[in-house]
Structures are given as C-alpha cells and as structure tokens.
Amino acid sequence: MKVHVKLALGNKSDAQVLVDSDNYTGDMTASSYFTAAPIVAQVTATKNAAINMRAKIMAPMSNTYTGDVKTAREALERQLIQLAHLVEGVANDPAVLDANRLNIIHAAGMHEKNTHHPGKHKFTVTDGSILGSTALLKAEGGAKSNLWAYTADVINFTNRIDVEPTTPAHTEVPGLLPHTEYAFFHKGIHVHGNTAWEGPILFTTSRAGAAPAPHTTPTTGTTPPVTG
C-alpha cells in the first residue's frame, strides 16, 4: 500500500502553520528515518522559511506588510509541501514493510490522509464557562500537580502568563479577550521528576455573546520544542 501525507495548509492560521513547521522539522531532525542528505537539506530550507515568515509577521506595519507576510507564507508552504513529498518517499520505499509506513509519517510529526490521528498532546483546550473570556484546559490524570501557562504571542510564544497550579488535571483560564488566538501550555509534575512542557495548543476564543455550542471538540495539535 502507499501512504500519503495530509498537511491541510489551507485550513490553518499563520501561527498554526509555523507551529506545525517547527514540529515537523524538530521531529525529523531527531529521527533516524530522515538522515539522507536531500532530506536534511530540505529540513534546513523549511526552518529558514519559517524564520523568514516569523520575521515578516513581527515586522512593523507598512504598506507592504500584508503582501510580505502572504509571500513569506507561500514560500514556507512550498517548502512544507516538498518536505511532505520527501517523507512520503521514505514511507513508500519498496523496502519498507507496509506495517511501518504510517510509523514513518508519524515520526515526522505528520498526519496521513483519510485517517484520524489524535496528535501528541495529553491536554486539550475548549471554551470555558463564559464564552469569549475563558478557556477550559484538561490534561491526563496521574500528575502530582499541574502547571499551566498561556500567551497571546502565537508567533514566538513570549510573555507567557502562568496560571495558578492545580492538583486536579484541569483548570479554567479567565480574563481572555473574545475572538482572540492564544497559545496554551501544560506541564505535569510527577513523583519521579518533572515532565517537559507540552504545547503550544493554539485556540481562538469565541466571539463575545456567542451562543453555547451543543458540543465542543477539544482543540489538539502538535508539539514543537518548548523551553522554560
């Protein structure tokens, strides 16, 4: 069988494309599947395109700002598409067993077409009790305590705001702005040592006064390396 990567770039915000790019290149750098020189070169090209896009987004407003960001995103998307083709090439190599093809795609942090992939996060973000100004964060149980943080900087993830630690594996973040994208982070503290920060998960709060949805699907994503 052949497997194919689904990037779904057209459905993602600029910030999510950058998060995914960081995740793909980070995972591929750490994986033994992607050590061939052309793949390493493409990973580097993708990283550079992401750096350029971040720079354009963070640049001062000007008459060319919107066009510059659009051009930088298009360049990054081209690099990501090429990266996905290379991952497919490794996964679909005739020497690879069918049972291992999806494992190779997942090793790149990518998802395959026509198959649900839950992602790596062990926490979720949904609307909180007050639509537009709160977010509900839930993690897996088992940690001695849970640390939470968030930021409105969804490009470089600076100025993170710490939320009160909790013993239960959930918390509600208050004081958010309506219809605004935030990046959320979680860290579980365990008896045998701290785990790394998870995140970011990008989540856009509801518009002020929005009616409650009958069912809200948790927002999940992929995790680039996070320091702190």
Short mmCIF file of C-alpha atoms in Angstrom, two decimals:
data_model
loop_
_atom_site.label_atom_id
_atom_site.label_comp_id
_atom_site.label_asym_id
_atom_site.label_seq_id
_atom_site.Cartn_x
_atom_site.Cartn_y
_atom_site.Cartn_z
CA MET A 1 0.00 0.00 0.00
CA LYS A 2 1.01 3.60 -0.50
CA VAL A 3 0.52 6.27 2.15
CA HIS A 4 0.10 10.00 1.62
CA VAL A 5 0.64 12.98 3.89
CA LYS A 6 -2.12 15.47 4.61
CA LEU A 7 -0.86 18.94 5.56
CA ALA A 8 -4.21 20.78 5.29
CA LEU A 9 -2.36 24.09 4.94
CA GLY A 10 -5.36 25.96 3.59
CA ASN A 11 -7.30 25.43 6.83
CA LYS A 12 -4.60 26.75 9.16
CA SER A 13 -3.77 30.17 10.54
CA ASP A 14 -0.33 31.68 10.03
CA ALA A 15 0.53 30.80 13.64
CA GLN A 16 -0.56 27.16 13.25
CA VAL A 17 1.47 26.76 10.07
CA LEU A 18 4.53 27.97 11.99
CA VAL A 19 3.81 25.61 14.90
CA ASP A 20 3.44 22.67 12.53
CA SER A 21 6.60 23.61 10.69
CA ASP A 22 8.56 23.68 13.94
CA ASN A 23 7.12 20.31 14.89
CA TYR A 24 7.89 18.63 11.58
CA THR A 25 11.47 19.87 11.37
CA GLY A 26 12.12 19.12 15.05
CA ASP A 27 10.77 15.58 14.81
CA MET A 28 12.58 14.86 11.57
CA THR A 29 15.89 16.15 12.94
CA ALA A 30 15.53 13.73 15.86
CA SER A 31 14.52 10.71 13.77
CA SER A 32 16.84 8.17 12.17
CA TYR A 33 14.43 7.83 9.24
CA PHE A 34 15.37 11.21 7.78
CA THR A 35 19.16 11.36 7.71
CA ALA A 36 19.63 11.34 3.92
CA ALA A 37 21.37 14.49 2.68
CA PRO A 38 18.49 15.77 0.48
CA ILE A 39 16.07 15.44 3.41
CA VAL A 40 18.42 17.18 5.83
CA ALA A 41 18.81 20.00 3.30
CA GLN A 42 15.04 20.30 2.94
CA VAL A 43 14.58 20.40 6.70
CA THR A 44 17.05 23.29 6.84
CA ALA A 45 15.30 25.09 3.97
CA THR A 46 11.98 24.70 5.77
CA LYS A 47 13.41 26.04 9.03
CA ASN A 48 14.80 29.07 7.19
CA ALA A 49 11.45 29.73 5.52
CA ALA A 50 9.75 29.62 8.92
CA ILE A 51 12.31 32.04 10.35
CA ASN A 52 11.63 34.41 7.45
CA MET A 53 7.87 34.19 7.92
CA ARG A 54 8.18 34.96 11.63
CA ALA A 55 10.33 37.98 10.80
CA LYS A 56 7.74 39.28 8.33
CA ILE A 57 4.92 38.83 10.85
CA MET A 58 6.89 40.63 13.56
CA ALA A 59 7.96 43.48 11.26
CA PRO A 60 6.46 46.97 11.78
CA MET A 61 3.26 47.71 9.91
CA SER A 62 3.83 49.18 6.46
CA ASN A 63 2.17 49.45 3.07
CA THR A 64 3.76 46.15 2.09
CA TYR A 65 3.18 44.28 5.37
CA THR A 66 0.21 42.14 4.26
CA GLY A 67 1.85 41.24 0.97
CA ASP A 68 5.17 40.45 2.63
CA VAL A 69 3.52 38.05 5.10
CA LYS A 70 1.50 36.43 2.30
CA THR A 71 4.61 35.93 0.18
CA ALA A 72 6.55 34.50 3.14
CA ARG A 73 3.74 32.09 3.95
CA GLU A 74 3.55 30.93 0.33
CA ALA A 75 7.30 30.28 0.40
CA LEU A 76 7.00 28.28 3.63
CA GLU A 77 4.09 26.29 2.26
CA ARG A 78 6.17 25.33 -0.78
CA GLN A 79 8.93 24.11 1.49
CA LEU A 80 6.47 22.16 3.63
CA ILE A 81 4.92 20.50 0.59
CA GLN A 82 8.37 19.47 -0.62
CA LEU A 83 9.17 18.17 2.87
CA ALA A 84 5.97 16.11 2.87
CA HIS A 85 6.88 14.62 -0.53
CA LEU A 86 10.23 13.52 0.85
CA VAL A 87 8.56 11.94 3.88
CA GLU A 88 6.18 10.10 1.55
CA GLY A 89 9.18 8.91 -0.46
CA VAL A 90 10.75 7.37 2.63
CA ALA A 91 7.47 5.82 3.79
CA ASN A 92 6.64 4.39 0.38
CA ASP A 93 10.06 2.91 -0.32
CA PRO A 94 9.52 -0.67 -1.59
CA ALA A 95 11.95 -1.92 1.05
CA VAL A 96 9.69 -0.62 3.84
CA LEU A 97 7.13 -3.04 5.26
CA ASP A 98 3.51 -1.93 4.87
CA ALA A 99 3.07 -2.12 8.63
CA ASN A 100 5.80 0.51 9.12
CA ARG A 101 4.77 3.11 6.55
CA LEU A 102 2.45 5.07 8.84
CA ASN A 103 5.06 4.94 11.60
CA ILE A 104 7.44 6.83 9.33
CA ILE A 105 4.87 9.55 8.63
CA HIS A 106 4.16 9.88 12.34
CA ALA A 107 7.90 10.03 13.06
CA ALA A 108 7.91 13.23 11.00
CA GLY A 109 5.09 14.62 13.15
CA MET A 110 2.79 14.50 10.13
CA HIS A 111 -0.66 13.02 9.58
CA GLU A 112 -1.79 10.69 6.84
CA LYS A 113 -4.73 11.28 4.53
CA ASN A 114 -8.07 9.65 5.32
CA THR A 115 -7.01 8.53 8.79
CA HIS A 116 -7.71 10.23 12.09
CA HIS A 117 -4.60 10.96 14.09
CA PRO A 118 -5.11 12.25 17.63
CA GLY A 119 -1.85 14.17 17.87
CA LYS A 120 0.72 14.15 20.64
CA HIS A 121 -0.88 16.37 23.19
CA LYS A 122 -2.02 14.98 26.51
CA PHE A 123 -4.13 18.04 27.22
CA THR A 124 -6.97 19.80 25.44
CA VAL A 125 -8.41 23.32 25.22
CA THR A 126 -12.10 24.18 24.87
CA ASP A 127 -14.37 27.12 25.61
CA GLY A 128 -14.77 27.80 29.32
CA SER A 129 -17.88 28.69 31.30
CA ILE A 130 -18.00 32.25 29.91
CA LEU A 131 -17.76 32.19 26.13
CA GLY A 132 -15.26 34.66 24.77
CA SER A 133 -13.36 35.27 28.00
CA THR A 134 -12.47 31.87 29.47
CA ALA A 135 -10.83 28.65 28.27
CA LEU A 136 -11.02 25.22 29.88
CA LEU A 137 -7.79 23.21 29.92
CA LYS A 138 -7.83 19.48 30.68
CA ALA A 139 -4.87 17.10 30.96
CA GLU A 140 -4.46 13.41 31.64
CA GLY A 141 -4.62 12.47 35.29
CA GLY A 142 -1.80 10.99 37.31
CA ALA A 143 0.40 14.01 37.92
CA LYS A 144 1.10 15.20 41.46
CA SER A 145 0.30 18.72 40.31
CA ASN A 146 -0.23 20.55 37.05
CA LEU A 147 1.33 23.75 35.77
CA TRP A 148 -0.41 25.86 33.15
CA ALA A 149 0.57 28.87 31.07
CA TYR A 150 -0.66 30.87 28.09
CA THR A 151 0.29 33.76 25.86
CA ALA A 152 -1.28 35.93 23.19
CA ASP A 153 2.02 35.80 21.28
CA VAL A 154 1.23 32.90 18.99
CA ILE A 155 4.29 33.52 16.81
CA ASN A 156 7.26 33.45 19.20
CA PHE A 157 5.40 32.40 22.40
CA THR A 158 6.97 35.14 24.53
CA ASN A 159 5.39 36.84 27.57
CA ARG A 160 3.83 33.64 28.83
CA ILE A 161 1.45 34.12 31.74
CA ASP A 162 1.50 31.44 34.44
CA VAL A 163 -1.84 30.14 35.68
CA GLU A 164 -2.30 29.01 39.29
CA PRO A 165 -1.01 25.40 39.62
CA THR A 166 -3.66 22.77 40.27
CA THR A 167 -3.83 19.32 41.79
CA PRO A 168 -6.76 18.30 39.57
CA ALA A 169 -5.80 17.84 35.93
CA HIS A 170 -7.91 20.74 34.74
CA THR A 171 -8.23 24.49 35.12
CA GLU A 172 -10.17 27.40 33.69
CA VAL A 173 -8.26 30.42 32.41
CA PRO A 174 -10.17 33.68 32.95
CA GLY A 175 -9.72 37.19 31.61
CA LEU A 176 -9.20 36.34 27.96
CA LEU A 177 -10.19 38.61 25.08
CA PRO A 178 -13.03 37.47 22.80
CA HIS A 179 -12.27 36.10 19.34
CA THR A 180 -8.53 36.09 20.05
CA GLU A 181 -5.99 33.37 19.37
CA TYR A 182 -3.90 32.19 22.32
CA ALA A 183 -1.19 29.58 22.82
CA PHE A 184 -1.63 27.29 25.84
CA PHE A 185 0.92 25.12 27.63
CA HIS A 186 0.81 22.38 30.28
CA LYS A 187 3.36 20.61 32.44
CA GLY A 188 2.58 17.68 34.74
CA ILE A 189 4.72 17.34 37.88
CA HIS A 190 5.33 13.67 38.72
CA VAL A 191 6.86 11.94 41.73
CA HIS A 192 9.81 10.68 39.70
CA GLY A 193 10.63 14.01 38.11
CA ASN A 194 9.10 16.81 36.08
CA THR A 195 7.93 16.23 32.55
CA ALA A 196 8.61 18.71 29.78
CA TRP A 197 6.18 21.45 28.89
CA GLU A 198 3.53 20.38 26.39
CA GLY A 199 2.32 22.83 23.82
CA PRO A 200 1.58 25.13 22.34
CA ILE A 201 -2.02 24.33 21.58
CA LEU A 202 -3.48 27.23 19.63
CA PHE A 203 -7.07 28.11 20.48
CA THR A 204 -9.27 31.01 19.42
CA THR A 205 -11.78 32.19 21.98
CA SER A 206 -15.41 32.62 20.97
CA ARG A 207 -16.88 35.95 19.98
CA ALA A 208 -18.42 37.89 22.85
CA GLY A 209 -22.05 36.92 23.38
CA ALA A 210 -21.81 33.79 21.26
CA ALA A 211 -24.39 31.10 21.95
CA PRO A 212 -23.10 27.92 23.61
CA ALA A 213 -22.33 25.19 21.10
CA PRO A 214 -24.13 21.86 21.57
CA HIS A 215 -20.78 20.08 21.54
CA THR A 216 -17.23 21.42 21.50
CA THR A 217 -14.46 19.25 20.14
CA PRO A 218 -11.21 19.70 22.08
CA THR A 219 -8.52 21.54 20.18
CA THR A 220 -5.38 19.45 19.82
CA GLY A 221 -2.20 19.96 17.90
CA THR A 222 1.43 19.06 17.52
CA THR A 223 4.13 19.98 19.87
CA PRO A 224 7.28 21.81 18.89
CA PRO A 225 10.15 22.01 21.36
CA VAL A 226 9.34 24.46 24.17
CA THR A 227 11.80 25.81 26.65
CA GLY A 228 11.07 27.17 30.06
#
